[in-house]
Coordinates of C-alpha atoms and ligand atoms in Angstrom, one line a residue:
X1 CA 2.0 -6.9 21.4
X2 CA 2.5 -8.4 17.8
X3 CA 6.1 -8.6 16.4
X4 CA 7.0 -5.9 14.3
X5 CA 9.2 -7.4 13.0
X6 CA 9.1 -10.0 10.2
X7 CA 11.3 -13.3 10.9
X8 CA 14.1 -14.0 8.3
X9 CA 12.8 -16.8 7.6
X10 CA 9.6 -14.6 5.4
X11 CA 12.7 -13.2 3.7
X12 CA 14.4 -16.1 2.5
X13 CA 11.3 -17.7 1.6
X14 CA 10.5 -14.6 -0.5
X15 CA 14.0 -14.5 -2.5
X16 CA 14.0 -17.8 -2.9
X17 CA 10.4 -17.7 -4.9
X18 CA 11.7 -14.9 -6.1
X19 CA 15.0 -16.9 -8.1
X20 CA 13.1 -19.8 -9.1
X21 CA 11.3 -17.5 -11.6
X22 CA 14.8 -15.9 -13.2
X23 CA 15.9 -16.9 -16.4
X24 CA 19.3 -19.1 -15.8
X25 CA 22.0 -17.2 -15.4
X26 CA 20.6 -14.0 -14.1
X27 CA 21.5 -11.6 -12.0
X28 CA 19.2 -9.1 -10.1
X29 CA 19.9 -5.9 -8.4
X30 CA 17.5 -4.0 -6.0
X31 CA 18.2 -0.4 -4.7
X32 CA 16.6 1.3 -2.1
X33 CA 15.0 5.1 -2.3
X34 CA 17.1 7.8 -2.2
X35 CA 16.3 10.5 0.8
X36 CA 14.3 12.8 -1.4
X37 CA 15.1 16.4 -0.9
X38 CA 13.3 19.4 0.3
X39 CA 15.4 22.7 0.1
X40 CA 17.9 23.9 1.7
X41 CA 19.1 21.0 3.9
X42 CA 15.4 20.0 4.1
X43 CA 14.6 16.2 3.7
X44 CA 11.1 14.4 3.8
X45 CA 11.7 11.3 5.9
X46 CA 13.5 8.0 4.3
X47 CA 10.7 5.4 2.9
X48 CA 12.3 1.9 1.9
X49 CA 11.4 0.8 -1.8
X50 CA 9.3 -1.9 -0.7
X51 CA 10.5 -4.5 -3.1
X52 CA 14.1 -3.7 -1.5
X53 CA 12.1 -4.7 1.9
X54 CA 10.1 -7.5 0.5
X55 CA 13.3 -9.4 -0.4
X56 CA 15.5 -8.9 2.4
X57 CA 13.5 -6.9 5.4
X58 CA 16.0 -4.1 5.4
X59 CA 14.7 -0.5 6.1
X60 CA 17.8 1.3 5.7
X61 CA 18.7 3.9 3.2
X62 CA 21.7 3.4 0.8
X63 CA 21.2 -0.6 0.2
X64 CA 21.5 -2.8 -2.8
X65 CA 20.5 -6.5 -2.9
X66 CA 22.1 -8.7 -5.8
X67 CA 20.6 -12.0 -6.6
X68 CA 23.3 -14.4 -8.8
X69 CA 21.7 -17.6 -8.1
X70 CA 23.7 -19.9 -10.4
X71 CA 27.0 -18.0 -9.1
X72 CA 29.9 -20.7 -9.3
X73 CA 30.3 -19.7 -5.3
X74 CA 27.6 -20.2 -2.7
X75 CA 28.6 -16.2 -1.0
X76 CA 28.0 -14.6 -4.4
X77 CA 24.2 -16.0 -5.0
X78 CA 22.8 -13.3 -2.6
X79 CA 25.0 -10.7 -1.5
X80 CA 23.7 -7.2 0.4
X81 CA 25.6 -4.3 0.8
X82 CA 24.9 -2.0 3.4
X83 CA 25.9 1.9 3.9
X84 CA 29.5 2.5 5.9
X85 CA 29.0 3.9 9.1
X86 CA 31.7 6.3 10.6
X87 CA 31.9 7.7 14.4
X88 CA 30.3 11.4 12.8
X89 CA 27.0 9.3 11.4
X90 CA 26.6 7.8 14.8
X91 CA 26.3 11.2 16.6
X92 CA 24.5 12.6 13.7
X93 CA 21.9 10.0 12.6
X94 CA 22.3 7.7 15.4
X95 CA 23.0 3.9 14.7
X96 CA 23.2 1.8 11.3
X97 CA 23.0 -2.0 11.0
X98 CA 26.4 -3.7 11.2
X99 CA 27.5 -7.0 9.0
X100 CA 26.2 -8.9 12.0
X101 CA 23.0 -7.2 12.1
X102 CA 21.9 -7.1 8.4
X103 CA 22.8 -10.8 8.0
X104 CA 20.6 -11.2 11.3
X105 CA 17.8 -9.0 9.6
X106 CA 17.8 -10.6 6.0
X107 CA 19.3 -14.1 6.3
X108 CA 21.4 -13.3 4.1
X109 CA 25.2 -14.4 5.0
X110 CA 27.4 -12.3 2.4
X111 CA 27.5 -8.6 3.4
X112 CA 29.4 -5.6 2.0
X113 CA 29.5 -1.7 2.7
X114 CA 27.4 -0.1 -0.4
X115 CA 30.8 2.0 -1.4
X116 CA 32.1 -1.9 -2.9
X117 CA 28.7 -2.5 -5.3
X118 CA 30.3 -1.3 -8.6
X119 CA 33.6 -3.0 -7.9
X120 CA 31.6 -6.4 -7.3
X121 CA 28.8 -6.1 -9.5
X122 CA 31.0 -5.7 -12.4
X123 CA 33.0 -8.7 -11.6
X124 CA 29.9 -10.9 -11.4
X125 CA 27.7 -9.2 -14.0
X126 CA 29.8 -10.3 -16.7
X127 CA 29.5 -14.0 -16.5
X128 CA 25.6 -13.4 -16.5
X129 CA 23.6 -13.7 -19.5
X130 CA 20.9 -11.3 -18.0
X131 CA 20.4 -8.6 -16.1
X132 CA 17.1 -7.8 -14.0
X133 CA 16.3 -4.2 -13.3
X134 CA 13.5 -2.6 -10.8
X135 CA 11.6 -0.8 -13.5
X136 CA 8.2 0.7 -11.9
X137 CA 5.5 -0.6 -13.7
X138 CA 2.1 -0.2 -11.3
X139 CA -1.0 0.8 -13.0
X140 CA -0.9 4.0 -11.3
X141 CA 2.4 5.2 -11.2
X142 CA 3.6 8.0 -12.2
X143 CA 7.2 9.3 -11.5
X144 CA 8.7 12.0 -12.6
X145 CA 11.9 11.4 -10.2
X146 CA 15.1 10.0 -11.6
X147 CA 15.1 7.4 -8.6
X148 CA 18.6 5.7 -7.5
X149 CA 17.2 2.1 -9.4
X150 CA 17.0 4.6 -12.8
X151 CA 20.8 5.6 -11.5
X152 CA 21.9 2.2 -11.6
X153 CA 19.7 1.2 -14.5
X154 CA 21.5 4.3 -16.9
X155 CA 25.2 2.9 -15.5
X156 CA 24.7 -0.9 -15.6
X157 CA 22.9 -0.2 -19.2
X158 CA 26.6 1.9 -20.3
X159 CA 28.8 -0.5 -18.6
X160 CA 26.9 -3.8 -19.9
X161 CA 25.0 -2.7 -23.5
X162 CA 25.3 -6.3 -25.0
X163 CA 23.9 -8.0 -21.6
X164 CA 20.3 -9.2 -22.1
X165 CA 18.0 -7.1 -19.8
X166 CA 14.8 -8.4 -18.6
X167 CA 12.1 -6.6 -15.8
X168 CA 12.2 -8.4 -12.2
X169 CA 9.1 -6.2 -11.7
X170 CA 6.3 -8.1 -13.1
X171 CA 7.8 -11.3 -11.1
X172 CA 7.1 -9.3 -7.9
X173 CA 4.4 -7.9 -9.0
X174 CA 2.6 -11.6 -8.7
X175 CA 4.6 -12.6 -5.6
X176 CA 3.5 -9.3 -3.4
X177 CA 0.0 -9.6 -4.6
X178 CA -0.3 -13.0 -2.6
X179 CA 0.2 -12.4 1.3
X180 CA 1.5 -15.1 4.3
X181 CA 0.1 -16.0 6.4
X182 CA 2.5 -13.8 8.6
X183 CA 1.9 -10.6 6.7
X184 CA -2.0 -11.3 6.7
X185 CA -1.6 -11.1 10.5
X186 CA 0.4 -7.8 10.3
X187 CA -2.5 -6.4 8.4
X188 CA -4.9 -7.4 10.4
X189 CA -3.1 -5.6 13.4
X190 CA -2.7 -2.5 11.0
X191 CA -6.4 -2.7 10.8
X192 CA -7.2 -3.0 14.6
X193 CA -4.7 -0.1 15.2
X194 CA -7.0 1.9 12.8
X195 CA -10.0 0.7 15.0
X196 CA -8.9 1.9 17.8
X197 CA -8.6 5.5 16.2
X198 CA -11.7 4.5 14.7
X199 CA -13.5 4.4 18.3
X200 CA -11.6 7.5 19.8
X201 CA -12.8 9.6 16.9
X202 CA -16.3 8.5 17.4
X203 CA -16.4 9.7 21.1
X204 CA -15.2 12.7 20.0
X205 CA -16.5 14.6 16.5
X206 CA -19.4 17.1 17.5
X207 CA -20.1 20.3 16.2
X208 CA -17.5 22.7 16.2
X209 CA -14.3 20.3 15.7
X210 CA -11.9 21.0 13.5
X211 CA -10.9 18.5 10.6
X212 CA -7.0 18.5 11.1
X213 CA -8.7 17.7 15.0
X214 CA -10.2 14.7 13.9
X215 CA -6.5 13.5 12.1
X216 CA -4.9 14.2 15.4
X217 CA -7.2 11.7 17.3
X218 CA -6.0 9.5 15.0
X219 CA -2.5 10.0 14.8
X220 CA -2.4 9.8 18.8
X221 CA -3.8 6.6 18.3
X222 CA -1.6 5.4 15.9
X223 CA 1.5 6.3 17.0
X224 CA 1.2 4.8 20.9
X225 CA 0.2 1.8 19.6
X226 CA 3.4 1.3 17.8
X227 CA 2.6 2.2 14.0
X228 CA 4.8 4.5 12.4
X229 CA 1.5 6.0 11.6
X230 CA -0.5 7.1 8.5
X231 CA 0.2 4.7 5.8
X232 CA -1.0 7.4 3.2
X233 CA -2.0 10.9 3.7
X234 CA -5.1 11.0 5.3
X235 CA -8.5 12.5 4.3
X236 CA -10.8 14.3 6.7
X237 CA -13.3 15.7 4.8
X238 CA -16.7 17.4 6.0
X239 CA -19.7 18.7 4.5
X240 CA -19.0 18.8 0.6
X241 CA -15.3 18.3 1.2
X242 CA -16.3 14.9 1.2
X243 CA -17.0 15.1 -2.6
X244 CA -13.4 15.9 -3.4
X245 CA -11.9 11.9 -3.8
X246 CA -8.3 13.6 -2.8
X247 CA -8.8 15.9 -0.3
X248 CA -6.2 16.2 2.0
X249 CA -6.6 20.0 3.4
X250 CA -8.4 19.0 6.4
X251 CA -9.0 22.7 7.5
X252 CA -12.4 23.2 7.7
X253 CA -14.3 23.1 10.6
X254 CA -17.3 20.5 10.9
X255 CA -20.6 22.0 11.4
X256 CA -24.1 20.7 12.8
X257 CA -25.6 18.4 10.1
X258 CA -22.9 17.8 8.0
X259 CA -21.1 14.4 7.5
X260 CA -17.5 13.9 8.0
X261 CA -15.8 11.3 5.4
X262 CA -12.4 9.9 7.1
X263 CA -10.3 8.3 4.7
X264 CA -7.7 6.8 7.0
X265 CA -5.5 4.1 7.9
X266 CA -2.4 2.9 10.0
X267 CA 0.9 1.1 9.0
X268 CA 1.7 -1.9 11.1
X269 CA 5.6 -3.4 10.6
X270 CA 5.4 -1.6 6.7
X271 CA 2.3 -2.8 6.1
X272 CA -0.8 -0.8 5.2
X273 CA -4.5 -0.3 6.6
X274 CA -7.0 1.5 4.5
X275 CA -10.0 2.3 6.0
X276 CA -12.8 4.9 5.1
X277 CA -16.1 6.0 7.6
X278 CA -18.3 8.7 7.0
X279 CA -19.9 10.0 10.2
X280 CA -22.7 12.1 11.3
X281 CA -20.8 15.5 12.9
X282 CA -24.1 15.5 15.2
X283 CA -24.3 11.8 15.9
X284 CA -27.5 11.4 14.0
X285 CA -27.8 11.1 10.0
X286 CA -30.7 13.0 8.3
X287 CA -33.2 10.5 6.5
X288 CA -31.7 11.5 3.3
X289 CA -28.1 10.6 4.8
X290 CA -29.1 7.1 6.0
X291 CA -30.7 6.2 2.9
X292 CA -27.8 7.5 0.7
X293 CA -25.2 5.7 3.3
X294 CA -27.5 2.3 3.6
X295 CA -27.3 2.2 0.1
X296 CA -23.5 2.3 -0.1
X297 CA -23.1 -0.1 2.2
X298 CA -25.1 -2.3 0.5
X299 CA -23.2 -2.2 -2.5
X300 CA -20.1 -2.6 -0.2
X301 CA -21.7 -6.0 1.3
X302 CA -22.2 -7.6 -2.3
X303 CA -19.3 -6.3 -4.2
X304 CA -17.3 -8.2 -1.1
X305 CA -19.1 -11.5 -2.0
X306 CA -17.4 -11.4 -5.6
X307 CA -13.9 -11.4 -4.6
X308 CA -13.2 -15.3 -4.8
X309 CA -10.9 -17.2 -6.4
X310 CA -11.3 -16.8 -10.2
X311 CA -13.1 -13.5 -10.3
X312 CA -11.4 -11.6 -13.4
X313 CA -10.9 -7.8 -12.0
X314 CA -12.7 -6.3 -15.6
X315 CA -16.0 -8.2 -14.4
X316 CA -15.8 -7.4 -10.9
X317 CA -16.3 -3.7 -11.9
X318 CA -18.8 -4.5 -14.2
X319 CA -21.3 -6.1 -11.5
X320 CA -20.1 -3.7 -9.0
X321 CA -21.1 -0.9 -11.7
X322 CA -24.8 -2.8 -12.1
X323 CA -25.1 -2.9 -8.1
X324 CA -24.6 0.5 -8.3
X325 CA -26.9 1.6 -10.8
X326 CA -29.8 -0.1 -9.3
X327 CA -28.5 1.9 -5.9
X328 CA -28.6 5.4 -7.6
X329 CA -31.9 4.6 -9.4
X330 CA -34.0 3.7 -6.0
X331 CA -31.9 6.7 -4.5
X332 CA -33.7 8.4 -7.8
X333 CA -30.4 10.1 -8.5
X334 CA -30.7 8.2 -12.0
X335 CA -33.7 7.4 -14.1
X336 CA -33.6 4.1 -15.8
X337 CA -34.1 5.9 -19.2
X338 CA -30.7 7.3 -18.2
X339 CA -29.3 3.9 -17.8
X340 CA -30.2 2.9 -21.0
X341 CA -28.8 5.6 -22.8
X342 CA -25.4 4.7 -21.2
X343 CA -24.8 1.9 -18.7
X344 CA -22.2 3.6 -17.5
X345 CA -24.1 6.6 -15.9
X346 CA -23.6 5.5 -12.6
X347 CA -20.0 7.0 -12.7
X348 CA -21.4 10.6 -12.2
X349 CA -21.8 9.6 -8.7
X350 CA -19.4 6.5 -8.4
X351 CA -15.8 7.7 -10.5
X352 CA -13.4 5.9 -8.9
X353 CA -12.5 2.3 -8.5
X354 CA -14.2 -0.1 -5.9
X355 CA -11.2 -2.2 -4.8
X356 CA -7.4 -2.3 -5.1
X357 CA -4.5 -4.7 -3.7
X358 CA -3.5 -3.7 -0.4
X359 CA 0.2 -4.6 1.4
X360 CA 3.3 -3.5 1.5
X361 CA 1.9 -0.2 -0.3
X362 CA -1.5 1.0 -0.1
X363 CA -2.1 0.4 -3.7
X364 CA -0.2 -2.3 -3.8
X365 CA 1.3 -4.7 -6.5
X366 CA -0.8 -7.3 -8.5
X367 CA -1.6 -7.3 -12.1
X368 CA -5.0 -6.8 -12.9
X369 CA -5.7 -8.9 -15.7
X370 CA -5.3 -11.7 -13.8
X371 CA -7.9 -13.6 -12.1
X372 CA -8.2 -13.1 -8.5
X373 CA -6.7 -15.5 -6.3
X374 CA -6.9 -17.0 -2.1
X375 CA -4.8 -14.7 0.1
X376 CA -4.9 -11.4 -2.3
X377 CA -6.1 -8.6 0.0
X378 CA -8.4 -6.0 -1.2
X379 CA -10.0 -3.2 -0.6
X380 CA -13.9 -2.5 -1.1
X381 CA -14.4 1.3 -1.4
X382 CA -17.8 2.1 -3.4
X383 CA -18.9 5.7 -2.8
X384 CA -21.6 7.6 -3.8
X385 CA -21.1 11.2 -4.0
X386 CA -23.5 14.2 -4.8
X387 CA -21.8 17.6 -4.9
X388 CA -26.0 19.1 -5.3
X389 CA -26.7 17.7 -2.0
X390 CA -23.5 18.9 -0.4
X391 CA -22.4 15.0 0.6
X392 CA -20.6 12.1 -0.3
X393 CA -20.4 9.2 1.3
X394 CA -17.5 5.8 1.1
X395 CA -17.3 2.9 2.9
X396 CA -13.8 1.3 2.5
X397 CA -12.7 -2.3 4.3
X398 CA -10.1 -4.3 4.2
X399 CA -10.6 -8.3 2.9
X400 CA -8.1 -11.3 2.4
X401 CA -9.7 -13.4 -0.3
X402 CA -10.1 -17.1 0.8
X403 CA -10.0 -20.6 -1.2
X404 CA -13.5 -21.0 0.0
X405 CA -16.3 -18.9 0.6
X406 CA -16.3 -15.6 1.2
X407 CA -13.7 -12.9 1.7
X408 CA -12.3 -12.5 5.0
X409 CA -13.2 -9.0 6.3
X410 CA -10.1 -7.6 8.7
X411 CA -12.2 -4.6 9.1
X412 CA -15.2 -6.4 10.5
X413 CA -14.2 -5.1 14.2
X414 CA -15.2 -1.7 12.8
X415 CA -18.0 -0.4 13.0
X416 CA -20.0 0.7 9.9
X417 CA -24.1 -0.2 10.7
X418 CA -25.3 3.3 10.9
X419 CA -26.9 2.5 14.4
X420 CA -24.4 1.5 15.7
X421 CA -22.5 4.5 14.7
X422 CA -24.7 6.8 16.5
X423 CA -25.3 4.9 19.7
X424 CA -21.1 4.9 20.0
X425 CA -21.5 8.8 18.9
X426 CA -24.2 9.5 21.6
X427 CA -22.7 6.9 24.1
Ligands
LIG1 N1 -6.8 6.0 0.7 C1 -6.5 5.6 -0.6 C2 -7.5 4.8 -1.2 O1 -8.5 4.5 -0.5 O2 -7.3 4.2 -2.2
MN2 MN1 -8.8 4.6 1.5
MN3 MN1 -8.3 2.4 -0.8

């Protein structure tokens, strides 16, 4: 079974590259999410910030990481503090990580319960020249939350005013986008976790199975193979479900003829998978099906040969965009008359991106103007979907980016040949 978790070691080799890029005489703080409520005493369950992770492997709620790397004393350059446990929580909640623990955890040797942050952080803040705050700045994000780092950032920014502030977040942002060799090999379990679900469901869609059926094969799987499970919500869409990008439903029962799309993937030791199959509900794809489906894996094949080193992410989806076009005109879902009124007509059928960074969070961190670069891990998603025909069809893998030739599929245990779909279908 592979190690879930991470050694410190990874840890301290992440802060460390982490310091080398602060400005001198810096301090950064990191907090984890809050516990975001429901109603009434309702709570969805705890998800680390994954930056709070990244840097010191800690999955518990209520913990702050400071970062003082020119502090005058050795114990105040990396300092965690950790949430207070009391003989109620341990009934309650069970047990939280003790000095011992965390230091064992993080490598980190200075630890303090979170209730002495303010005291300590004020004392050290002001000898700093700057302060670096967690601000969120993915492509896609979109928060509406006042999170606990906005918390601290609203105090800290009241309590310091004349400090310098800079953004810690674009720093990670280039660090997380480049895996180890140790969380490559987590992915890649993630990914053969999701095979194995993979396989199960393929013995078992037929006419007549439910959708939220199909997402229970695969949580089975999952979850006795040690992942915590999904690592996103998953999508099990049939018949022209499978046109909606973000449907998540899964209520509808799969009839005779249809295809099923399964956007789906397990987490491994925080890490994600992110897989997509569409499959014949009746084992066999109609003509139409296989050509539409041959087509998108086609594209899928030679939009993987493009992520190398160098490959700036605005031409990637340019060629990816003229592989498609050519796909949809032989599919004669476009005319080339069509294409020459507007090379981007291919984005009826194909609106959504073909790859994004994959880690620690699905869409993971990496900054997308950028060239590409050896051990960034991508997805490759193209899709082609036609709400007239009642189908869409994706094809999503998994692929680390090498110095040298091309990408490394961690999906290619999966199966995704049409025939070989339907011989494991009618095995
Ligand atoms: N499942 C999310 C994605 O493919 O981007
Ligand atoms: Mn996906
Ligand atoms: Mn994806």
């Amino acid at each position: 079974m592979q190690k879930i978790r991470l050694s410190q070691s990874v840890f301290e080799f992440n802060r460390k590259r982490f310091a080398q890029q602060l400005k001198p005489n810096s301090i950064a703080v990191f907090n984890s999410n809050d516990i975001y409520p429901i109603s009434a005493d309702s709570t969805h369950p705890f998800e680390q910030h994954r930056d709070i992770f990244y840097l010191t492997g800690i999955n518990q709620e209520e913990t702050i990481l400071l970062l003082y790397p020119n502090a005058a004393h050795p114990a105040h350059r990396e300092i965690v503090f950790v949430r207070k446990t009391n003989p109620q929580i341990a009934v309650w909640e069970g047990h939280k990580l003790t000095p011992k623990e965390t230091t064992q955890i993080s490598g980190i040797k200075t630890v303090y319960w979170v209730d002495e942050f303010e005291r300590v952080f004020m004392e050290l803040a002001r000898h700093t020249e700057y302060i670096y705050i967690n601000t969120n700045e993915h492509y896609r994000a979109k928060v509406e939350t006042e999170t606990r780092e906005d918390r601290f950032i609203k105090w800290c920014k009241k309590l310091f005013p004349y400090q310098k502030y800079q953004k810690s977040n674009f720093i990670l942002q280039r660090l997380r986008s480049i895996k180890t060799a140790e969380e490559i090999s987590l992915m890649q379990h993630a990914c053969s976790i999701t095979e194995k679900g993979f396989r199960r469901v393929l013995g078992f869609v037929k006419p007549g199975v439910w959708e939220y059926e199909i997402q229970a094969e695969y949580a089975h799987e999952f979850l006795r193979n040690r992942s915590k499970g999904f690592a996103y919500t998953p999508i099990i869409a049939s018949g022209s479900n499978s046109n909606v990008l973000h449907y998540i439903e899964n209520n509808q029962q799969c009839l005779a003829g249809e295809l099923v799309l399964m956007d789906v993937g397990a987490e491994f030791g925080n890490y994600a998978s992110d897989m997509t199959r569409t499959i014949p509900v009746s084992g066999r794809f109609s003509t139409r099906q296989r050509a539409v489906y041959n087509a998108v894996l086609k594209v899928k094949n030679e939009a993987t040969k493009l992520l190398v080193p160098g490959t700036l992410w605005k031409s990637y989806q340019k060629e990816v965009g003229k592989l498609m076009t050519s796909a949809l005109i032989d599919l004669g879902l476009l005319t080339k008359k069509e294409v020459l009124q507007n090379a981007e007509a291919y984005k009826t059928y194909f609106m959504h991106g073909t790859s994004h960074h994959l880690g620690l969070d699905t869409h993971d961190y990496g900054l997308l103007d950028e060239p590409m670069q050896p051990n960034m891990v991508f997805t490759v998603e193209p899709g082609i979907y036609i709400p007239k025909e009642g189908f869409g069809i994706r094809l999503e893998d998994d692929v680390v980016v090498q110095a040298h030739g091309e990408p490394l599929n961690l999906m290619a245990n999966i199966p995704i040949d049409p025939r070989d779909i339907e011989e494991l279908m009618n095995a």
